[in-house]
Amino acid sequence: MLASYGVFPPLILLTFFIFITWLTYKAASLKLVLLGLSAIILSITLTEAWHKTNRQQPETQRYNISERGHWLRYFFPGIMGDLIYMTTLYISSDNRPSLPHLEQNSSIVGKLPLKEKNVILIIGESAFSGHHSTYGYTLHNTTPYMKGLSDEGELCVVPTVHSGANMTRLAVPMLLSFYEPTEQQRLYNEKNLIELARDNGYQTSWISSQEGTGEYARPYGYLSEYSDFIVRQDYHASENHVDWHDESLLPIVEKRFSTPSPYNFFIIHLTGSHSRYEDDVTKEDIQALPKANAYDKSLHRTDRILHQIIDLADKHLKDYVLLYLSDHGEIVDGPVKGHSIQYGGKDQYKIPFYIKSNTDHYCQQAESMRNSRGQYSSIMTKFLILEMLGYKIKEDTLKSYYNHDEVLHSDGVVYDYDHLPHR
Ligand SMILES: [Zn+2]
C-alpha cells in the first residue's frame, strides 16, 4: 500500500482504526464469556482450515509449513490469511540468506590435474522420459533435435534415470549441492557446487526463467544467489527482459557464453513443461506436432530451446560439456496428472538425462554410477559435475551408493524408490 498509494491513505485508515478501537473500548465492557466463545470458534475454524490445507488437493500431502500457509489463504482470505501466510514464510527454515560456507563435503579428496573449460548444466522442468522420442516414445516425435544428435552419436542418452524427489523445491538442490534424501542438512551446512566451482577458478552464471523466492522456490533461489551472475524471473528480470518464457533466456545465454573468462560454469534453469502445458507451447510446436497433446508439444518446445542453446555454445564456447536433465518427471498417462502426487508412483520420477561432450568419458562415468538395481539416481550428477570442475572424489563414497536407492517424496518422507507409497 505504501509503495502504490503513498503515506496518506494508510495513515487515514490507521487513524480510523485507532478511533474505532478507542470508541469500542469506551462504549463496551469486556464480557469474558463472549471473548471466550469467540476464541473457541476462531481456533476451531483455524484448526479445521489448517487440516484442510492438506485436503485441498486430495492427491497431494503438504508438509512444508509455508506451503500450507499459502493454501490457508484460500480458506482465510484477507488480513487473517495474509498474516498467517507471512508468519509461515518468516518461520520457514527455507527462508535464509546465501552466506558463504566453510565446510567442504568429505567425499572431496583433492584436485584433478585437468578440468573442463565450460560446464553447462541445463535443468528441465517436469520432463517425463517416457514421452521423449530419444527414450523410445513413438506416438509423436517430441524430441527431434536430441534424437538426431543421438542417432549421429553426438549425444549420450543415459537410460533408466530417476530423480531424487518428485517436486522442484526438493529436486533442484540435489543437483547442485550435497543435499540428499537422507542428508538434508547439507544444503545449509556445506559448500555447494557453485561455491566449489568459484573456489576452483570458475565464473558462475545462473540464468533462470523460474523464480527463486516463495514457498516453492526458495531452496534453489538460495543456491542461485551464490553465483557471480544471476538472472531469474524474479531477480534482475526486467532490465534483462527475462520472464517465464524459456525463449526470453536466449539473449542472456548468448551474452554469458561470450564472456572472456577462461573457465565457466553455466546453470540454465528452464520452465520447460510445467503445467499448464498449453502455456508452454508455441506456434512452431503446434505446426510440427498438430495431433499431439499439449504436454508432448511442450517437450517439443524444450527440444528446440536445447537446440538453440547448443547452437550458441558451438558458436561462442566451442569447447564445452553440456548436461541436460529434468528436475523430476511428470504423470501424464493416468487419470491424475502432474507431479508431487502422493500416490502417483514412478512416472513423476522418471527423467531424461543427456550428456553432450567431445568424449564418452562422462557417459561411461554415469554408467558406472548405477546402483545394484540398474538405476541411475540424479543425486549422482553432482559427482559427475565435480569431476568436470576439477575435483577428485573418494572412490569409497561412490561405492557407498551402490546398495540403496532412496528418494525424498513430496510428503517429506524418505522412501525406497521401489517402495513408493501406494493406496
Ligand atoms: Zn519441477
mmCIF file with all atom_site columns, C-alpha atoms and ligand atoms in Angstrom, residues 125-126 167-168 274 327-328 339, ligand 1:
data_model
loop_
_atom_site.group_PDB
_atom_site.id
_atom_site.type_symbol
_atom_site.label_atom_id
_atom_site.label_alt_id
_atom_site.label_comp_id
_atom_site.label_asym_id
_atom_site.label_entity_id
_atom_site.label_seq_id
_atom_site.pdbx_PDB_ins_code
_atom_site.Cartn_x
_atom_site.Cartn_y
_atom_site.Cartn_z
_atom_site.occupancy
_atom_site.B_iso_or_equiv
_atom_site.pdbx_formal_charge
_atom_site.auth_seq_id
_atom_site.auth_comp_id
_atom_site.auth_asym_id
_atom_site.auth_atom_id
_atom_site.pdbx_PDB_model_num
ATOM   1 C  CA . GLU A 1 125 ? 11.060 -28.928 -15.622 1.00 0.00 ? 125 GLU A CA 1
ATOM   2 C  CA . SER A 1 126 ? 8.512  -31.753 -15.398 1.00 0.00 ? 126 SER A CA 1
ATOM   3 C  CA . MET A 1 167 ? 8.940  -31.760 -6.642  1.00 0.00 ? 167 MET A CA 1
ATOM   4 C  CA . THR A 1 168 ? 11.125 -28.877 -7.839  1.00 0.00 ? 168 THR A CA 1
ATOM   5 C  CA . HIS A 1 274 ? 5.419  -27.062 -16.067 1.00 0.00 ? 274 HIS A CA 1
ATOM   6 C  CA . ASP A 1 327 ? 14.269 -31.810 -12.056 1.00 0.00 ? 327 ASP A CA 1
ATOM   7 C  CA . HIS A 1 328 ? 11.625 -34.574 -11.807 1.00 0.00 ? 328 HIS A CA 1
ATOM   8 C  CA . HIS A 1 339 ? 3.900  -34.273 -10.041 1.00 0.00 ? 339 HIS A CA 1
HETATM 9 ZN ZN . ZN  B 2 .   ? 9.706  -29.084 -11.118 1.00 0.00 ? 1   ZN  B ZN 1
#
